[in-house]
Amino acid sequence: MSTTKTAAPRRRRSHWRQWGPGLLLISPSLVLVAIFVYGMIGVNINTSLMDTHKAAQISGRKPSKYVGLENFVNLFKDPDFQHSFINLLLFTVAFLAGTLVIGFLWAWLLDKPIKGEGLFRSVFLFPMAVSFVASGVVWRWLLNSAEGDNASGLNRLFEMTGLTFLENSWTQNTTFGILAIALPAIWQLAGYVMALFLAGFRGISDDLREAARVDGANEWQLYKSIIFPQLTPIALSAVIIVGHMSLKSFDLIMSITDQRTYSTKVPAIDMFNYMTDNDYSNAAAVGTVLLLVVAIAVIPYLIHDAKGRK
């Protein structure tokens, strides 16, 4: 009995020596994350369930009350928010498709033995080093919607080269204006996706490729059975990273157009507009919707990744 009583404290002390220093080391970060990330998420969700729509309620001169999911229902009934949400889906699909296709093609070309590979790699990666705000200012001029003699930017280039059929209203198009915003986004992030795929290409052993060729595999069979399966985890990572960036897009859109341009509105812009109008509950509701959309995109990947490590 006495041996059992003394063994338990020894085990606790042993566990503390093993885990205690590490927990103490990361405890400040855990506390800060708990308060300023998850705590703020809780405050945001709580605000989204209230009717705080006026400055008087924010200052406390008028009371606020809980209205449940009423703000969310009203949001999705609002044609303006529906337009913003459709814009977000269009932008995300175009952004993902463009960066994945162009990034893969660039990586495939650089995987071949070519001269000046370092120069090309630097050129492709350079846009990623530029802030979205800085590139947005340049692309605002490039995507100018003026046509004919008043054209500038890309429309002026098409006018000078005789490709007038390519001139269009770009960001001013009510239905597809958001796709014009995808062009600078793709230009800026395709190099990053290229770097991911290029690392994947370089990680595939030459011996594995030669063994497949010795077995009679042609180039298509080599890619289908050897290379593409090896690149699948990298493609999935690229989809998650680029996808969640597109869902939160704000600064690039604000730099190219502005917060009141209907054709390029997305939920993040709506959230900003609600905040500037002192409508905290609707702003919090939009933020909660974006959080749920990002969670739906990211959580399955995290679960898949965790299972793959077991």
Short mmCIF file of C-alpha atoms in Angstrom, two decimals:
data_model
loop_
_atom_site.label_atom_id
_atom_site.label_comp_id
_atom_site.label_asym_id
_atom_site.label_seq_id
_atom_site.Cartn_x
_atom_site.Cartn_y
_atom_site.Cartn_z
CA MET A 1 0.00 0.00 0.00
CA SER A 2 2.75 2.47 0.91
CA THR A 3 4.59 1.64 -2.31
CA THR A 4 1.47 2.49 -4.34
CA LYS A 5 1.01 5.79 -2.46
CA THR A 6 4.57 6.90 -3.13
CA ALA A 7 4.55 5.74 -6.78
CA ALA A 8 1.69 8.10 -7.80
CA PRO A 9 3.45 11.34 -6.69
CA ARG A 10 6.60 10.14 -8.41
CA ARG A 11 4.72 9.66 -11.67
CA ARG A 12 3.18 13.12 -11.35
CA ARG A 13 6.58 14.66 -10.72
CA SER A 14 7.99 12.75 -13.70
CA HIS A 15 5.17 13.99 -15.96
CA TRP A 16 5.68 17.54 -14.71
CA ARG A 17 9.42 17.40 -15.45
CA GLN A 18 8.61 16.13 -18.94
CA TRP A 19 5.77 18.49 -19.88
CA GLY A 20 5.94 21.32 -17.34
CA PRO A 21 8.78 23.44 -18.79
CA GLY A 22 7.28 23.28 -22.29
CA LEU A 23 3.82 24.27 -21.04
CA LEU A 24 5.27 27.17 -19.06
CA LEU A 25 7.18 28.30 -22.14
CA ILE A 26 4.13 28.41 -24.41
CA SER A 27 1.59 29.46 -21.76
CA PRO A 28 1.84 33.22 -22.59
CA SER A 29 1.07 32.45 -26.24
CA LEU A 30 -1.80 30.17 -25.25
CA VAL A 31 -3.31 32.87 -23.04
CA LEU A 32 -2.96 35.54 -25.74
CA VAL A 33 -4.46 33.29 -28.43
CA ALA A 34 -7.31 32.30 -26.09
CA ILE A 35 -8.16 35.94 -25.37
CA PHE A 36 -7.42 37.79 -28.61
CA VAL A 37 -8.39 35.06 -31.11
CA TYR A 38 -11.00 32.73 -29.67
CA GLY A 39 -12.25 35.29 -27.15
CA MET A 40 -12.73 37.89 -29.91
CA ILE A 41 -14.43 35.30 -32.11
CA GLY A 42 -16.85 34.69 -29.25
CA VAL A 43 -17.48 38.44 -28.87
CA ASN A 44 -18.05 38.73 -32.64
CA ILE A 45 -20.59 35.88 -32.66
CA ASN A 46 -22.33 37.37 -29.62
CA THR A 47 -22.59 40.76 -31.40
CA SER A 48 -24.00 39.09 -34.52
CA LEU A 49 -26.91 37.78 -32.44
CA MET A 50 -27.90 41.27 -31.23
CA ASP A 51 -29.65 44.28 -32.83
CA THR A 52 -26.78 46.76 -32.50
CA HIS A 53 -27.37 48.75 -35.69
CA LYS A 54 -27.00 52.38 -34.55
CA ALA A 55 -24.33 54.60 -33.00
CA ALA A 56 -26.56 55.24 -29.98
CA GLN A 57 -26.54 51.52 -29.15
CA ILE A 58 -22.76 51.36 -29.51
CA SER A 59 -22.29 54.25 -27.07
CA GLY A 60 -24.79 52.75 -24.62
CA ARG A 61 -27.39 55.51 -24.91
CA LYS A 62 -29.88 52.97 -26.23
CA PRO A 63 -30.08 49.30 -25.21
CA SER A 64 -29.41 46.34 -27.49
CA LYS A 65 -31.25 43.05 -27.31
CA TYR A 66 -30.70 39.55 -28.63
CA VAL A 67 -32.49 38.74 -31.88
CA GLY A 68 -31.02 35.29 -32.54
CA LEU A 69 -30.34 34.49 -36.19
CA GLU A 70 -32.40 37.40 -37.51
CA ASN A 71 -29.34 39.28 -38.80
CA PHE A 72 -28.16 36.23 -40.76
CA VAL A 73 -31.62 35.67 -42.29
CA ASN A 74 -31.87 39.32 -43.32
CA LEU A 75 -28.37 39.21 -44.82
CA PHE A 76 -29.10 36.29 -47.11
CA LYS A 77 -32.43 37.86 -48.10
CA ASP A 78 -30.65 41.08 -49.10
CA PRO A 79 -30.01 41.16 -52.90
CA ASP A 80 -26.87 43.25 -52.34
CA PHE A 81 -25.34 40.64 -50.05
CA GLN A 82 -26.38 37.86 -52.44
CA HIS A 83 -24.50 39.73 -55.17
CA SER A 84 -21.45 40.04 -52.88
CA PHE A 85 -21.55 36.33 -52.07
CA ILE A 86 -21.82 35.35 -55.75
CA ASN A 87 -18.89 37.68 -56.47
CA LEU A 88 -16.89 35.92 -53.78
CA LEU A 89 -17.58 32.51 -55.34
CA LEU A 90 -16.68 33.74 -58.84
CA PHE A 91 -13.50 35.38 -57.59
CA THR A 92 -12.45 32.28 -55.62
CA VAL A 93 -13.02 29.90 -58.54
CA ALA A 94 -11.15 32.16 -61.01
CA PHE A 95 -8.34 32.85 -58.53
CA LEU A 96 -7.86 29.17 -57.72
CA ALA A 97 -8.05 27.96 -61.32
CA GLY A 98 -5.69 30.66 -62.60
CA THR A 99 -3.00 30.26 -59.93
CA LEU A 100 -3.07 26.45 -60.07
CA VAL A 101 -2.90 26.20 -63.87
CA ILE A 102 -0.29 28.94 -64.38
CA GLY A 103 1.72 27.90 -61.32
CA PHE A 104 1.82 24.29 -62.49
CA LEU A 105 2.82 25.23 -66.05
CA TRP A 106 5.63 27.48 -64.82
CA ALA A 107 6.87 24.75 -62.47
CA TRP A 108 6.70 22.17 -65.26
CA LEU A 109 8.75 24.41 -67.55
CA LEU A 110 11.35 25.18 -64.87
CA ASP A 111 11.64 21.50 -64.02
CA LYS A 112 13.20 21.00 -67.44
CA PRO A 113 16.94 21.74 -67.72
CA ILE A 114 16.93 25.34 -69.01
CA LYS A 115 19.48 28.11 -68.91
CA GLY A 116 18.81 31.04 -66.63
CA GLU A 117 16.47 29.08 -64.38
CA GLY A 118 17.35 31.25 -61.37
CA LEU A 119 16.44 34.41 -63.31
CA PHE A 120 13.09 33.02 -64.43
CA ARG A 121 12.33 31.79 -60.93
CA SER A 122 13.07 35.24 -59.51
CA VAL A 123 10.89 36.93 -62.15
CA PHE A 124 7.98 34.60 -61.43
CA LEU A 125 8.31 35.03 -57.67
CA PHE A 126 8.80 38.81 -57.71
CA PRO A 127 5.07 39.74 -57.77
CA MET A 128 4.58 37.89 -54.47
CA ALA A 129 7.00 40.35 -52.82
CA VAL A 130 4.78 43.30 -53.80
CA SER A 131 1.95 44.24 -51.45
CA PHE A 132 -1.62 43.93 -52.70
CA VAL A 133 -2.10 47.66 -52.13
CA ALA A 134 0.92 48.63 -54.27
CA SER A 135 0.00 46.27 -57.11
CA GLY A 136 -3.63 47.36 -56.82
CA VAL A 137 -2.68 50.97 -57.56
CA VAL A 138 -0.93 49.89 -60.77
CA TRP A 139 -3.72 47.54 -61.82
CA ARG A 140 -6.29 50.27 -61.19
CA TRP A 141 -4.73 52.14 -64.11
CA LEU A 142 -4.32 48.99 -66.24
CA LEU A 143 -8.00 48.05 -65.79
CA ASN A 144 -9.34 51.49 -66.69
CA SER A 145 -12.71 51.04 -68.39
CA ALA A 146 -12.41 53.95 -70.87
CA GLU A 147 -12.49 52.83 -74.50
CA GLY A 148 -11.74 54.30 -77.92
CA ASP A 149 -9.74 57.54 -78.05
CA ASN A 150 -10.01 57.93 -74.26
CA ALA A 151 -8.67 54.45 -73.54
CA SER A 152 -5.77 53.88 -71.15
CA GLY A 153 -4.10 50.88 -69.59
CA LEU A 154 -4.93 47.54 -71.22
CA ASN A 155 -7.69 49.05 -73.36
CA ARG A 156 -5.17 51.52 -74.79
CA LEU A 157 -2.79 48.64 -75.57
CA PHE A 158 -5.56 46.78 -77.40
CA GLU A 159 -6.47 49.99 -79.26
CA MET A 160 -2.88 50.50 -80.42
CA THR A 161 -2.42 46.88 -81.53
CA GLY A 162 -5.73 46.66 -83.37
CA LEU A 163 -7.24 44.22 -80.89
CA THR A 164 -10.21 46.48 -80.18
CA PHE A 165 -12.52 43.48 -79.72
CA LEU A 166 -10.67 42.77 -76.45
CA GLU A 167 -11.54 46.17 -74.99
CA ASN A 168 -14.14 46.00 -72.25
CA SER A 169 -15.40 47.71 -69.14
CA TRP A 170 -13.30 45.51 -66.82
CA THR A 171 -14.26 46.18 -63.18
CA GLN A 172 -17.32 48.23 -64.18
CA ASN A 173 -19.14 45.18 -65.55
CA THR A 174 -21.92 44.50 -63.03
CA THR A 175 -22.02 40.73 -63.57
CA PHE A 176 -18.40 39.76 -64.22
CA GLY A 177 -16.45 42.79 -62.98
CA ILE A 178 -15.09 40.77 -60.07
CA LEU A 179 -13.28 38.49 -62.54
CA ALA A 180 -11.14 41.48 -63.58
CA ILE A 181 -9.92 41.66 -59.96
CA ALA A 182 -8.85 38.01 -60.29
CA LEU A 183 -6.26 38.99 -62.94
CA PRO A 184 -3.92 40.90 -60.58
CA ALA A 185 -4.56 38.33 -57.85
CA ILE A 186 -3.46 35.52 -60.17
CA TRP A 187 -0.45 37.56 -61.34
CA GLN A 188 0.60 38.04 -57.74
CA LEU A 189 0.15 34.50 -56.35
CA ALA A 190 0.90 32.26 -59.35
CA GLY A 191 4.62 32.46 -58.55
CA TYR A 192 4.00 31.17 -55.03
CA VAL A 193 2.05 28.20 -56.36
CA MET A 194 4.84 27.64 -58.90
CA ALA A 195 7.35 27.41 -56.03
CA LEU A 196 5.18 24.80 -54.30
CA PHE A 197 4.84 22.66 -57.43
CA LEU A 198 8.51 23.08 -58.35
CA ALA A 199 9.49 21.77 -54.91
CA GLY A 200 7.18 18.82 -55.55
CA PHE A 201 8.74 18.13 -58.97
CA ARG A 202 12.23 18.28 -57.50
CA GLY A 203 11.19 15.90 -54.72
CA ILE A 204 10.34 13.11 -57.18
CA SER A 205 13.33 10.83 -57.59
CA ASP A 206 14.88 10.55 -61.06
CA ASP A 207 15.34 6.84 -60.39
CA LEU A 208 11.56 6.50 -59.99
CA ARG A 209 10.99 8.19 -63.33
CA GLU A 210 13.61 6.08 -65.08
CA ALA A 211 12.17 2.89 -63.60
CA ALA A 212 8.76 3.80 -65.02
CA ARG A 213 10.25 4.48 -68.45
CA VAL A 214 12.17 1.18 -68.36
CA ASP A 215 8.85 -0.56 -67.63
CA GLY A 216 7.47 0.91 -70.85
CA ALA A 217 5.55 3.90 -69.55
CA ASN A 218 5.15 6.80 -71.97
CA GLU A 219 5.19 10.45 -70.80
CA TRP A 220 1.41 10.60 -70.18
CA GLN A 221 1.47 7.34 -68.19
CA LEU A 222 4.48 8.64 -66.26
CA TYR A 223 2.61 11.79 -65.25
CA LYS A 224 -0.67 9.99 -64.60
CA SER A 225 0.73 7.17 -62.45
CA ILE A 226 3.87 8.67 -60.88
CA ILE A 227 4.07 12.46 -60.94
CA PHE A 228 0.44 13.57 -60.46
CA PRO A 229 -0.13 11.32 -57.40
CA GLN A 230 3.09 12.68 -55.87
CA LEU A 231 1.93 16.25 -56.45
CA THR A 232 -1.59 15.74 -55.06
CA PRO A 233 -0.71 16.79 -51.46
CA ILE A 234 1.00 19.92 -52.78
CA ALA A 235 -1.97 20.79 -54.98
CA LEU A 236 -4.29 20.33 -51.99
CA SER A 237 -2.11 22.61 -49.87
CA ALA A 238 -2.11 25.22 -52.64
CA VAL A 239 -5.91 25.05 -52.90
CA ILE A 240 -6.31 25.59 -49.15
CA ILE A 241 -3.78 28.45 -48.94
CA VAL A 242 -4.95 30.31 -52.04
CA GLY A 243 -8.61 29.52 -51.37
CA HIS A 244 -8.67 30.96 -47.87
CA MET A 245 -6.77 34.05 -49.10
CA SER A 246 -9.39 34.62 -51.79
CA LEU A 247 -12.25 34.25 -49.31
CA LYS A 248 -10.79 37.06 -47.18
CA SER A 249 -9.84 39.37 -50.06
CA PHE A 250 -10.17 43.02 -49.14
CA ASP A 251 -7.09 45.20 -49.70
CA LEU A 252 -6.61 44.36 -53.39
CA ILE A 253 -10.25 45.16 -54.18
CA MET A 254 -10.14 48.38 -52.17
CA SER A 255 -6.99 49.46 -54.05
CA ILE A 256 -8.38 48.79 -57.53
CA THR A 257 -11.94 50.04 -57.02
CA ASP A 258 -13.35 51.16 -53.65
CA GLN A 259 -15.79 50.08 -50.95
CA ARG A 260 -18.85 51.51 -52.73
CA THR A 261 -18.32 49.95 -56.18
CA TYR A 262 -21.24 47.57 -56.57
CA SER A 263 -19.73 45.44 -59.33
CA THR A 264 -16.72 44.31 -57.22
CA LYS A 265 -18.32 44.07 -53.78
CA VAL A 266 -17.54 40.96 -51.71
CA PRO A 267 -18.59 40.11 -48.11
CA ALA A 268 -15.37 41.57 -46.64
CA ILE A 269 -16.22 44.90 -48.29
CA ASP A 270 -19.77 44.66 -46.92
CA MET A 271 -18.37 44.09 -43.44
CA PHE A 272 -16.24 47.24 -43.76
CA ASN A 273 -19.24 49.26 -44.99
CA TYR A 274 -21.41 48.09 -42.10
CA MET A 275 -18.67 49.01 -39.64
CA THR A 276 -18.30 52.52 -41.06
CA ASP A 277 -22.09 52.92 -40.82
CA ASN A 278 -22.03 51.89 -37.12
CA ASP A 279 -24.00 48.73 -37.91
CA TYR A 280 -21.92 46.44 -35.70
CA SER A 281 -24.36 43.51 -35.65
CA ASN A 282 -24.55 43.12 -39.41
CA ALA A 283 -20.77 43.59 -39.67
CA ALA A 284 -20.30 40.83 -37.07
CA ALA A 285 -22.80 38.63 -38.92
CA VAL A 286 -20.83 38.99 -42.18
CA GLY A 287 -17.62 38.22 -40.28
CA THR A 288 -19.19 35.10 -38.81
CA VAL A 289 -20.35 33.95 -42.26
CA LEU A 290 -16.81 34.39 -43.61
CA LEU A 291 -15.41 32.49 -40.63
CA LEU A 292 -17.78 29.59 -41.30
CA VAL A 293 -16.93 29.54 -45.02
CA VAL A 294 -13.19 29.48 -44.27
CA ALA A 295 -13.73 26.78 -41.62
CA ILE A 296 -15.67 24.63 -44.10
CA ALA A 297 -12.74 24.94 -46.52
CA VAL A 298 -9.89 24.42 -44.03
CA ILE A 299 -11.13 21.98 -41.36
CA PRO A 300 -11.54 18.96 -43.73
CA TYR A 301 -7.96 19.52 -44.89
CA LEU A 302 -6.69 19.65 -41.30
CA ILE A 303 -8.55 16.41 -40.46
CA HIS A 304 -7.18 14.72 -43.59
CA ASP A 305 -3.67 15.94 -42.77
CA ALA A 306 -3.92 14.71 -39.17
CA LYS A 307 -5.05 11.26 -40.32
CA GLY A 308 -2.22 11.09 -42.84
CA ARG A 309 0.36 11.63 -40.08
CA LYS A 310 -0.84 8.70 -37.96
#
